[in-house]
Coordinates of C-alpha atoms in Angstrom, one line a residue:
M1 CA 34.1 -20.1 19.8
D2 CA 33.3 -20.8 23.4
P3 CA 36.0 -22.6 25.6
Q4 CA 33.8 -25.8 25.9
T5 CA 33.7 -26.1 22.2
E6 CA 37.6 -25.7 21.9
K7 CA 38.1 -28.3 24.6
K8 CA 36.0 -30.8 22.8
L9 CA 38.1 -30.1 19.6
I10 CA 41.4 -30.5 21.4
R11 CA 40.3 -33.8 22.8
Q12 CA 38.9 -35.0 19.5
I13 CA 42.5 -34.4 18.1
V14 CA 44.4 -36.0 20.9
R15 CA 42.2 -38.9 20.8
Q16 CA 43.4 -39.4 17.2
V17 CA 47.1 -38.8 17.9
H18 CA 47.8 -39.9 21.2
P19 CA 51.0 -42.0 21.2
D20 CA 49.5 -44.9 22.8
L21 CA 47.3 -45.4 19.7
F22 CA 50.5 -46.1 17.8
G23 CA 51.8 -49.1 19.9
A24 CA 52.6 -51.0 16.7
Y25 CA 54.2 -48.0 15.1
P26 CA 57.2 -47.1 17.6
Y27 CA 58.5 -44.5 15.2
E28 CA 55.1 -42.6 14.6
R29 CA 54.5 -43.0 18.3
S30 CA 57.6 -41.0 19.3
K31 CA 56.9 -38.5 16.7
N32 CA 53.4 -37.9 17.8
S33 CA 54.8 -37.5 21.5
D34 CA 57.4 -35.0 20.1
A35 CA 54.7 -32.8 18.4
L36 CA 52.6 -32.8 21.5
K37 CA 55.4 -31.6 23.5
V38 CA 55.8 -28.7 20.9
L39 CA 52.1 -28.0 21.4
N40 CA 52.6 -28.1 25.1
V41 CA 55.3 -25.4 24.9
Y42 CA 53.3 -23.2 22.7
A43 CA 50.1 -23.4 25.0
D44 CA 52.2 -22.9 28.2
S45 CA 53.5 -19.4 26.6
L46 CA 49.8 -18.8 25.9
S47 CA 48.6 -19.6 29.5
Q48 CA 51.4 -17.2 31.0
G49 CA 50.1 -14.4 29.0
Q50 CA 53.3 -14.5 26.7
R51 CA 53.6 -14.3 23.2
P52 CA 54.4 -17.6 21.9
E53 CA 56.9 -18.5 19.0
A54 CA 55.5 -19.8 15.8
A55 CA 55.6 -23.6 15.8
T56 CA 54.9 -26.3 13.3
V57 CA 53.4 -29.4 14.6
T58 CA 53.1 -32.7 12.5
F59 CA 51.3 -35.5 13.7
F60 CA 50.8 -39.2 12.3
V61 CA 47.1 -40.3 12.0
R62 CA 45.9 -43.9 11.5
R63 CA 43.4 -44.2 8.6
G64 CA 43.5 -48.0 8.7
E65 CA 45.5 -51.1 9.9
A66 CA 48.0 -51.5 6.7
A67 CA 51.5 -49.9 6.8
D68 CA 50.7 -47.3 4.2
S69 CA 47.5 -46.4 5.9
L70 CA 49.2 -43.8 8.1
S71 CA 49.1 -40.4 7.0
Q72 CA 50.5 -36.9 8.3
V73 CA 48.7 -33.8 9.3
S74 CA 50.7 -30.7 9.8
A75 CA 49.6 -27.3 11.3
E76 CA 51.4 -23.9 11.5
L77 CA 50.7 -22.3 14.9
P78 CA 51.2 -18.6 14.6
S79 CA 53.1 -16.2 16.8
Y80 CA 50.0 -14.3 17.6
G81 CA 48.5 -17.2 19.6
S82 CA 45.8 -19.4 17.8
L83 CA 44.8 -23.1 17.7
G84 CA 42.6 -22.5 14.6
P85 CA 45.1 -23.8 12.3
L86 CA 45.4 -27.0 14.1
F87 CA 41.6 -27.4 14.2
F88 CA 41.2 -26.7 10.6
A89 CA 44.2 -29.0 9.5
F90 CA 42.1 -31.9 11.4
G91 CA 39.0 -30.7 9.6
L92 CA 37.2 -29.7 12.8
I93 CA 36.6 -26.1 11.5
T94 CA 36.0 -24.6 8.2
Q95 CA 38.2 -22.1 6.4
E96 CA 35.5 -19.4 6.9
E97 CA 35.7 -20.1 10.7
L98 CA 39.2 -19.9 10.6
R99 CA 39.2 -16.7 9.0
Q100 CA 36.7 -15.3 11.6
G101 CA 39.1 -16.2 14.3
A102 CA 38.1 -19.4 15.5
G103 CA 40.5 -21.2 17.9
A104 CA 42.0 -17.8 19.1
C105 CA 43.1 -18.2 22.6
S106 CA 42.1 -16.3 25.7
G107 CA 42.6 -17.0 29.5
Q108 CA 40.5 -19.4 31.4
G109 CA 40.0 -19.8 35.1
K110 CA 40.7 -23.3 36.7
D111 CA 37.8 -25.3 37.5
D112 CA 36.8 -24.5 41.0
R113 CA 34.4 -27.3 41.8
D114 CA 34.9 -29.1 45.3
L115 CA 36.5 -32.4 44.9
A116 CA 34.5 -34.2 47.4
A117 CA 31.1 -32.9 46.1
W118 CA 32.3 -34.2 42.5
L119 CA 33.3 -37.5 43.8
R120 CA 30.2 -38.0 45.8
E121 CA 28.0 -37.2 42.6
T122 CA 30.2 -39.3 40.4
V123 CA 31.5 -42.3 41.9
G124 CA 28.5 -44.5 41.9
E125 CA 27.7 -43.9 38.2
A126 CA 31.5 -44.4 37.5
V127 CA 31.7 -47.8 39.2
R128 CA 28.4 -48.9 37.3
T129 CA 30.0 -47.8 34.0
A130 CA 33.2 -49.5 34.7
D131 CA 31.5 -52.8 35.7
Q132 CA 29.4 -52.6 32.5
H133 CA 32.6 -52.0 30.7
D134 CA 34.3 -55.1 32.2
S135 CA 31.2 -57.2 31.6
L136 CA 31.3 -56.5 27.8
K137 CA 34.9 -57.2 27.7
R138 CA 34.5 -60.5 29.2
V139 CA 31.8 -61.3 26.5
I140 CA 34.0 -60.2 23.7
R141 CA 36.8 -62.3 25.2
E142 CA 34.8 -65.5 25.6
I143 CA 33.5 -65.3 22.0
R144 CA 36.9 -64.5 20.6
L145 CA 38.6 -67.4 22.2
D146 CA 35.8 -69.8 21.3
L147 CA 36.3 -68.9 17.7
E148 CA 40.0 -69.1 18.0
Q149 CA 39.8 -72.6 19.3
R150 CA 36.8 -74.0 17.2
F151 CA 38.5 -72.9 13.9
K152 CA 42.1 -73.2 14.9
L153 CA 43.0 -69.6 14.3
A154 CA 46.2 -67.9 15.0
G155 CA 44.1 -65.1 16.6
I156 CA 41.3 -62.6 16.3
Q157 CA 41.5 -59.0 17.0
V158 CA 38.2 -57.3 16.8
G159 CA 37.7 -53.5 16.0
G160 CA 40.2 -50.9 16.7
E161 CA 43.1 -51.2 19.1
F162 CA 40.7 -49.5 21.8
A163 CA 37.1 -49.9 22.6
I164 CA 36.5 -46.8 24.6
S165 CA 32.8 -46.8 24.9
T166 CA 30.0 -49.6 25.6
A167 CA 28.6 -48.7 22.3
E168 CA 31.7 -49.7 20.4
Q169 CA 32.0 -52.9 22.7
R170 CA 28.4 -53.9 21.7
R171 CA 29.3 -53.3 17.9
Q172 CA 32.3 -55.7 18.4
I173 CA 30.1 -58.4 20.0
D174 CA 27.8 -58.1 17.1
A175 CA 30.7 -58.5 14.5
L176 CA 32.1 -61.5 16.4
K177 CA 28.6 -63.2 16.5
A178 CA 28.1 -62.4 12.7
L179 CA 31.6 -64.1 11.9
E180 CA 30.8 -67.0 14.2
S181 CA 27.6 -67.6 12.3
C182 CA 29.1 -67.4 8.8
M183 CA 32.1 -69.6 9.8
A184 CA 29.9 -72.2 11.2
A185 CA 27.9 -72.4 8.1
L186 CA 30.9 -73.0 5.9
P187 CA 31.6 -76.4 4.4
E188 CA 34.3 -78.0 6.5
E189 CA 36.9 -77.9 3.9
Q190 CA 36.5 -74.2 3.5
A191 CA 36.4 -73.5 7.3
A192 CA 39.5 -75.6 7.4
Q193 CA 41.5 -73.0 5.0
F194 CA 41.4 -70.5 8.0
E195 CA 43.6 -72.6 10.3
G196 CA 46.6 -70.9 11.5
L197 CA 45.6 -67.5 10.1
S198 CA 45.1 -64.2 12.0
I199 CA 41.9 -62.3 11.6
R200 CA 41.2 -58.6 12.0
L201 CA 37.5 -58.3 12.4
Y202 CA 35.4 -55.0 12.0
H203 CA 31.9 -53.9 12.5
P204 CA 30.8 -51.9 9.4
E205 CA 30.2 -48.8 11.4
S206 CA 33.6 -49.0 13.1
R207 CA 35.9 -49.8 10.1
P208 CA 38.8 -47.6 9.3
L209 CA 39.3 -45.7 6.1
G210 CA 41.9 -47.0 3.4
T211 CA 43.4 -45.3 0.3
Q212 CA 42.8 -47.2 -3.0
G213 CA 44.3 -46.6 -6.5
Y214 CA 42.0 -46.5 -9.5
V215 CA 42.0 -45.5 -13.1
D216 CA 39.4 -42.8 -14.2
T217 CA 37.5 -42.6 -17.4
D218 CA 40.3 -40.5 -18.9
G219 CA 42.8 -43.2 -18.0
A220 CA 44.5 -41.2 -15.3
F221 CA 45.5 -42.8 -12.0
N222 CA 44.0 -41.5 -8.9
L223 CA 43.7 -42.2 -5.4
R224 CA 40.6 -42.3 -3.2
T225 CA 39.8 -42.8 0.5
Q226 CA 37.0 -44.8 1.5
P227 CA 36.0 -47.4 4.4
I228 CA 38.0 -50.7 3.9
A229 CA 36.5 -53.7 2.5
S230 CA 37.4 -57.4 3.5
H231 CA 40.9 -58.2 2.0
V232 CA 44.2 -59.9 2.7
A233 CA 46.8 -57.5 3.9
D234 CA 50.5 -57.8 2.9
N235 CA 51.5 -59.1 6.3
G236 CA 48.9 -62.2 5.8
V237 CA 46.4 -60.8 8.2
V238 CA 42.8 -61.4 6.9
H239 CA 40.7 -58.1 7.4
I240 CA 36.9 -59.1 7.6
V241 CA 34.0 -56.4 7.7
A242 CA 31.3 -58.5 9.4
G243 CA 28.2 -57.0 8.0
D244 CA 24.9 -58.8 7.5
P245 CA 25.4 -62.5 7.4
Q246 CA 24.4 -62.9 3.6
S247 CA 26.9 -60.5 2.2
L248 CA 29.6 -62.0 4.8
A249 CA 28.8 -65.3 3.5
E250 CA 29.5 -64.3 0.0
T251 CA 32.7 -62.5 0.9
L252 CA 34.6 -65.3 2.9
P253 CA 34.9 -67.6 0.0
R254 CA 36.3 -65.1 -2.2
L255 CA 39.3 -64.2 0.1
D256 CA 42.7 -65.4 -1.0
L257 CA 43.4 -67.6 1.8
G258 CA 46.4 -69.2 0.1
R259 CA 48.1 -65.9 -0.3
A260 CA 47.3 -65.1 3.1
R261 CA 49.0 -68.2 4.5
L262 CA 52.2 -67.7 2.5
L263 CA 52.5 -63.9 3.7
A264 CA 51.9 -64.9 7.1
K265 CA 54.8 -67.6 7.1
L266 CA 57.2 -64.8 5.5
G267 CA 56.0 -62.4 8.1
S268 CA 56.6 -65.0 10.8
F269 CA 60.0 -65.7 9.7
W270 CA 61.2 -62.1 9.7
L271 CA 59.2 -61.5 13.0
T272 CA 61.1 -64.2 14.8
R273 CA 64.6 -63.0 13.3
S274 CA 63.7 -59.6 14.7
R275 CA 62.9 -60.9 18.2
D276 CA 65.9 -63.1 18.4
L277 CA 68.2 -60.4 17.2
S278 CA 66.8 -57.8 19.3
S279 CA 67.6 -59.8 22.4
V280 CA 71.3 -60.3 21.1
L281 CA 71.7 -56.6 20.2
Q282 CA 70.4 -55.6 23.7
Q283 CA 73.0 -57.8 25.4
L284 CA 75.9 -56.5 23.1
L285 CA 75.0 -52.9 23.7
G286 CA 74.0 -52.9 27.3
V287 CA 70.8 -50.8 26.8
E288 CA 67.6 -51.3 28.6
A289 CA 65.7 -52.7 25.6
V290 CA 65.7 -52.9 21.9
W291 CA 62.6 -52.0 19.9
C292 CA 62.2 -52.5 16.4
D293 CA 59.7 -51.4 13.5
T294 CA 58.2 -54.6 12.2
R295 CA 54.9 -53.3 10.8
S296 CA 56.1 -54.3 7.3
E297 CA 58.2 -57.2 6.0
D298 CA 60.6 -54.6 4.4
S299 CA 61.0 -52.9 7.8
S300 CA 61.7 -56.1 9.5
Q301 CA 64.5 -57.0 6.8
Q302 CA 66.1 -53.7 7.3
F303 CA 66.3 -54.3 10.9
V304 CA 67.8 -57.8 10.8
L305 CA 70.3 -56.6 8.1
W306 CA 71.3 -53.8 10.3
V307 CA 71.8 -56.0 13.4
G308 CA 73.9 -58.2 11.4
A309 CA 76.3 -55.3 10.3
V310 CA 76.4 -54.3 14.0
L311 CA 77.1 -57.9 15.0
E312 CA 79.9 -58.2 12.6
L313 CA 81.9 -55.5 14.6
R314 CA 80.9 -57.4 18.0
H315 CA 84.6 -57.6 19.1
Q316 CA 85.0 -53.8 18.8
F317 CA 81.7 -53.1 20.6
E318 CA 82.7 -55.4 23.4
T319 CA 86.2 -53.8 23.7
A320 CA 85.0 -50.2 23.8
L321 CA 81.9 -50.7 26.1
Q322 CA 83.5 -53.4 28.4
G323 CA 80.3 -54.5 29.7
R324 CA 78.9 -50.7 30.3
R325 CA 75.2 -50.7 30.9
F326 CA 72.8 -48.0 29.8
A327 CA 69.5 -46.6 31.4
F328 CA 68.0 -45.9 28.0
S329 CA 66.3 -48.0 25.3
L330 CA 67.1 -48.2 21.6
L331 CA 64.6 -47.7 18.9
A332 CA 65.5 -48.8 15.4
H333 CA 63.4 -47.5 12.5
S334 CA 63.7 -46.9 8.8
D335 CA 62.6 -43.3 8.4
Q336 CA 64.9 -41.6 6.0
N337 CA 63.8 -38.1 7.0
S338 CA 65.0 -38.7 10.4
P339 CA 68.7 -38.2 11.8
M340 CA 71.0 -41.2 12.1
L341 CA 70.9 -40.8 15.9
D342 CA 68.4 -39.0 17.9
F343 CA 68.2 -39.3 21.8
L344 CA 64.8 -38.3 23.3
A345 CA 65.7 -37.3 26.9
S346 CA 62.0 -37.2 28.2
S347 CA 61.3 -40.7 27.0
S348 CA 64.8 -42.3 27.6
V349 CA 64.9 -43.7 24.0
L350 CA 67.9 -43.4 21.3
Q351 CA 66.3 -43.6 18.0
V352 CA 68.6 -45.2 15.5
R353 CA 68.1 -45.4 11.6
C354 CA 68.7 -48.9 10.1
D355 CA 71.1 -47.5 7.9
C356 CA 73.2 -46.0 10.7
P357 CA 76.8 -47.1 10.2
P358 CA 77.7 -49.4 13.5
D359 CA 80.9 -47.3 14.0
H360 CA 78.7 -44.0 14.5
L361 CA 76.5 -45.8 17.0
L362 CA 79.6 -46.9 18.9
D363 CA 81.1 -43.4 18.7
F364 CA 77.8 -42.0 20.4
L365 CA 77.8 -44.7 23.1
C366 CA 81.5 -43.9 24.1
S367 CA 81.1 -40.1 23.9
S368 CA 80.2 -37.6 26.4
A369 CA 76.8 -37.5 24.7
G370 CA 76.4 -41.0 25.5
L371 CA 77.1 -40.4 29.1
S372 CA 74.7 -37.5 29.3
A373 CA 72.0 -39.5 27.6
N374 CA 72.5 -42.2 30.3
E375 CA 72.3 -39.9 33.2
A376 CA 69.2 -38.2 31.8
A377 CA 67.6 -41.7 31.5
A378 CA 68.6 -42.6 34.9
Q379 CA 67.0 -39.6 36.4
V380 CA 63.9 -40.2 34.5
A381 CA 63.6 -43.7 36.0
G382 CA 64.0 -42.5 39.3
S383 CA 61.3 -39.8 39.1
R384 CA 59.0 -42.6 37.7
E385 CA 59.7 -44.8 40.6
E386 CA 58.9 -41.9 43.1
E387 CA 55.7 -41.2 41.2
E388 CA 54.6 -44.7 41.0
Q389 CA 55.1 -45.2 44.9
L390 CA 53.2 -42.0 45.7
L391 CA 50.2 -43.0 43.4
E392 CA 50.1 -46.5 45.0
A393 CA 49.9 -44.8 48.4
V394 CA 47.1 -42.6 47.2
R395 CA 45.2 -45.6 45.8
D396 CA 45.5 -47.3 49.4
A397 CA 44.5 -44.2 51.2
L398 CA 41.3 -43.7 49.2
G399 CA 40.6 -47.2 48.9
A400 CA 40.3 -47.0 45.0
K401 CA 40.5 -49.7 42.4
H402 CA 43.4 -47.9 40.4
V403 CA 44.8 -44.4 40.4
I404 CA 46.6 -43.3 37.2
R405 CA 48.0 -40.1 35.7
V406 CA 47.4 -38.7 32.1
C407 CA 50.0 -36.1 32.3
S408 CA 53.5 -36.1 30.5
S409 CA 56.9 -35.7 32.3
Y410 CA 56.7 -32.1 31.8
E411 CA 53.5 -31.9 34.2
Q412 CA 55.1 -34.4 36.6
D413 CA 55.5 -31.8 39.5
K414 CA 52.0 -31.0 39.2
V415 CA 51.0 -34.6 39.3
L416 CA 53.1 -35.2 42.5
N417 CA 51.7 -32.1 44.2
A418 CA 48.1 -33.3 43.5
A419 CA 49.0 -36.8 44.7
R420 CA 50.3 -35.3 47.9
R421 CA 47.3 -33.1 48.4
L422 CA 45.0 -36.2 47.9
L423 CA 47.0 -38.2 50.3
E424 CA 46.4 -35.3 52.8
A425 CA 42.6 -35.0 51.9
A426 CA 42.1 -38.7 52.0
P427 CA 40.8 -39.3 55.4
A428 CA 38.4 -36.2 55.0
I429 CA 37.2 -37.5 51.8
R430 CA 36.4 -41.0 53.1
A431 CA 34.8 -39.4 56.3
A432 CA 32.3 -37.5 54.0
G433 CA 31.1 -40.6 52.8
V434 CA 32.7 -41.1 49.6
D435 CA 33.2 -44.8 48.7
L436 CA 35.8 -45.2 46.2
S437 CA 36.0 -49.0 46.4
G438 CA 35.8 -50.3 42.8
A439 CA 36.4 -46.7 41.3
S440 CA 39.2 -45.6 39.2
L441 CA 40.7 -42.1 39.3
A442 CA 42.8 -40.3 36.8
I443 CA 44.8 -37.3 37.6
D444 CA 43.9 -35.1 34.6
D445 CA 43.0 -31.3 33.7
C446 CA 39.4 -31.5 34.3
Y447 CA 36.4 -33.2 36.3
E448 CA 35.0 -35.8 33.8
L449 CA 33.5 -39.2 33.9
W450 CA 34.9 -41.4 31.0
D451 CA 33.0 -43.9 28.8
S452 CA 35.2 -46.6 30.6
G453 CA 34.2 -45.5 34.1
F454 CA 37.2 -43.7 35.0
I455 CA 36.8 -40.4 36.9
S456 CA 39.1 -37.5 35.9
I457 CA 40.1 -35.0 38.5
P458 CA 42.2 -31.9 37.7
H459 CA 45.7 -31.7 39.3
D460 CA 44.8 -28.1 40.6
F461 CA 41.8 -29.5 42.2
N462 CA 40.2 -27.1 44.7
L463 CA 40.3 -27.8 48.5
S464 CA 39.6 -24.3 49.7
D465 CA 36.1 -25.1 50.7
L466 CA 36.5 -28.7 51.2
Q467 CA 36.3 -28.6 55.2
P468 CA 33.0 -26.6 55.3
R469 CA 31.4 -28.7 52.8
L470 CA 32.5 -31.9 54.6
L471 CA 31.2 -30.6 58.0
A472 CA 27.9 -29.8 56.4
L473 CA 27.7 -33.4 54.8
L474 CA 28.7 -34.9 58.2
G475 CA 26.1 -32.7 60.1
T476 CA 23.3 -33.9 58.0
G477 CA 24.6 -37.5 57.9
A478 CA 24.6 -37.5 53.9
G479 CA 26.4 -40.4 52.4
S480 CA 27.7 -41.4 49.0
N481 CA 25.6 -40.7 46.1
G482 CA 24.5 -44.3 45.2
S483 CA 26.1 -47.3 46.5
S484 CA 29.1 -48.7 44.7
P485 CA 28.7 -52.3 43.7
E486 CA 31.4 -54.6 43.9
P487 CA 34.0 -54.9 41.1
A488 CA 33.0 -57.4 38.4
G489 CA 35.2 -60.4 38.9
A490 CA 37.7 -61.4 36.3
A491 CA 37.7 -59.1 33.2
A492 CA 38.9 -59.8 29.7
A493 CA 42.4 -61.2 29.7
A494 CA 44.9 -59.2 27.5
S495 CA 48.3 -59.5 25.8
S496 CA 51.5 -57.7 27.0
S497 CA 55.0 -57.8 25.6
S498 CA 57.2 -60.1 27.7
A499 CA 60.7 -60.3 28.0
N500 CA 61.1 -62.6 24.9
G501 CA 58.5 -60.8 22.9
S502 CA 55.8 -63.2 23.4
S503 CA 52.0 -62.7 24.4
S504 CA 50.5 -63.9 27.6
A505 CA 47.0 -63.6 29.1
N506 CA 46.6 -63.7 32.8
G507 CA 44.7 -62.2 35.8
S508 CA 41.9 -59.8 35.7
A509 CA 41.9 -56.9 33.3
A510 CA 41.4 -53.3 34.8
A511 CA 38.2 -51.3 34.1
A512 CA 39.9 -48.8 31.7
G513 CA 38.6 -48.0 28.4
A514 CA 41.4 -49.4 26.4
A515 CA 45.1 -48.9 27.0
G516 CA 47.9 -49.0 24.7
G517 CA 51.8 -48.1 24.9
S518 CA 54.7 -50.2 25.9
Y519 CA 54.0 -52.3 29.1
A520 CA 56.9 -53.9 30.8
R521 CA 57.9 -55.8 33.9
Q522 CA 61.3 -54.8 35.5
N523 CA 62.6 -56.4 38.6
G524 CA 58.9 -57.0 39.9
T525 CA 57.8 -53.4 38.9
R526 CA 55.1 -52.7 36.5
T527 CA 55.6 -49.7 34.3
W528 CA 53.7 -47.9 31.5
A529 CA 54.7 -45.1 29.2
A530 CA 52.8 -42.0 30.4
G531 CA 52.3 -38.9 28.1
G532 CA 54.4 -40.4 25.4
C533 CA 57.4 -41.5 27.4
A534 CA 58.5 -44.9 26.6
A535 CA 58.2 -47.8 29.1
R536 CA 61.3 -49.7 30.3
P537 CA 60.6 -53.4 29.3
A538 CA 62.7 -56.1 30.9
A539 CA 66.1 -56.6 29.6
G540 CA 66.1 -57.9 26.1
A541 CA 62.5 -57.1 25.4
A542 CA 61.5 -56.2 21.7
V543 CA 58.6 -54.2 21.1
L544 CA 57.0 -56.0 18.0
Q545 CA 53.9 -55.7 16.2
P546 CA 51.4 -58.0 17.9
R547 CA 50.5 -61.2 15.7
R548 CA 47.3 -62.1 17.6
S549 CA 45.2 -59.6 19.3
G550 CA 47.1 -56.4 19.3
L551 CA 47.9 -54.2 22.3
R552 CA 45.4 -54.7 25.0
M553 CA 45.3 -53.7 28.6
P554 CA 47.6 -55.6 30.9
Q555 CA 46.2 -57.2 34.1
P556 CA 46.5 -55.8 37.5
R557 CA 47.6 -58.2 40.2
A558 CA 44.8 -59.6 42.3
S559 CA 45.6 -57.2 45.2
G560 CA 44.7 -54.3 42.9
T561 CA 48.3 -53.1 41.9
L562 CA 48.6 -49.6 40.5
L563 CA 48.6 -49.0 37.0
R564 CA 50.4 -46.1 35.6
L565 CA 49.0 -46.2 31.9
P566 CA 47.7 -43.4 29.7
L567 CA 44.3 -44.4 28.1
A568 CA 43.4 -43.9 24.6
A569 CA 40.4 -41.7 25.7
A570 CA 42.7 -39.6 28.0
R571 CA 43.9 -36.2 27.1
Q572 CA 47.7 -35.8 26.3
P573 CA 49.2 -33.3 28.7
A574 CA 49.8 -31.2 25.8
A575 CA 46.1 -30.6 25.9
V576 CA 46.2 -30.0 29.5
A577 CA 48.2 -27.0 28.9
T578 CA 46.4 -26.0 25.8
L579 CA 43.1 -26.0 27.6
R580 CA 44.3 -23.7 30.4
A581 CA 45.3 -21.4 27.5
L582 CA 41.9 -21.3 26.1

């Protein structure tokens, strides 16, 4: 298997398990982040020519939108060094290919392409792609908002959480138009039954897989996986597959909208209680934020009951903590396979099970372990602030629209070094005729143009021959490869979690593919979780399952404020190290 094929396979895996794809599933998101870190350590050993320790990685993969549609994929990585078991676990290679040694790692040299030459060849196409992506996002938003207003819907989320290509965006537009046509043709009394409901819309070619139970001819109960059909989910969301108009017109009247309304009311009640209690718990514990798992009614109930048990000991907490503040956030979940308390230093998150006795939590916060966790979280926050300032300086120096990074905290030193080198090279890059206005850069592991218009450059980009290349370009008067069109106006509005858990839409959306993760604003600073690291929302913020249009990309300020966000299409830094090991 050649290195390029292995790169593609790794990216296919990362695009399925990237933590930002699990914004509505905080626990699964953190577990995928942890598994990617294990993979990162394994690959780093290979890249240094060392014999790695055998490791087991387990990822959560989304097969649909229902809570039970999440499944796990595990792989045993051998001590002799091979990614083949990982490729096989995800169905990317056959068992025979695995036996033949597919995925066995060998060294690879870094990409030695010249940065300025790559940018000159790429920037024009990147800006055009980003503008097209923005234009389609605006069309999607306009149709969606029109449907919500005309039929008084609580919200519409179309397609998957992320549309990373223009082809997928066009499918979303087709699905919206099909729904619009069919709902307009419904009798008034039938259309009125959709009022106040949330709709999740899919194009037939983009619908997720779901697991269904059935009884076979022998009377035995079995499970099968197949693309989902239109249905009402347990949380009251109406899932609609918008195929041809005739089949859609037959499907809509058959949906149990009465059940959807009842479930939506129940879900709204528990969601509201979870949001209210998250703020109260945050103030009592003095943590940065409280996040809770609300992907199912049962999870919400467990969280509410657990917070009630904690609040019963309010006096003990107040006496012991005495107003102390912590730099980390708390994530409450209901996974019985996890420890009662588990602090993730790299993401500044304390994971707590909803059956954890309140006195155990208090003991941790008052212990030396709590003090160490607070110091680690404060250090992470400081390093993030330094990185954000440096990347903003790079954006200004290059005149780019956005500059982001898609590396984890383990790669932060390399990211900072790359940013400093870009600052030094910025005058020469601009003097060479590279016009980056309207373009978006991602410090990554390779040179690549994304479907969303972002330009990846490796953190170890080559500058050794930059000066002679620039002199040659200046001597011939060569300019940028193609003009860079102006950024396309206001893009699709998006929803972000605010301090009270509500959704808002404002400003212009960035030209990124689609982003997830936890977005927050703290003291005027916009922060994104990078490489699986949790963001730091404003005080009292609760990360809750979105009721309307899911997690979308937040809006940059009009001045083009830096966005530090890992995109769905991006490679997790684990893959960065892995690719270097191939």
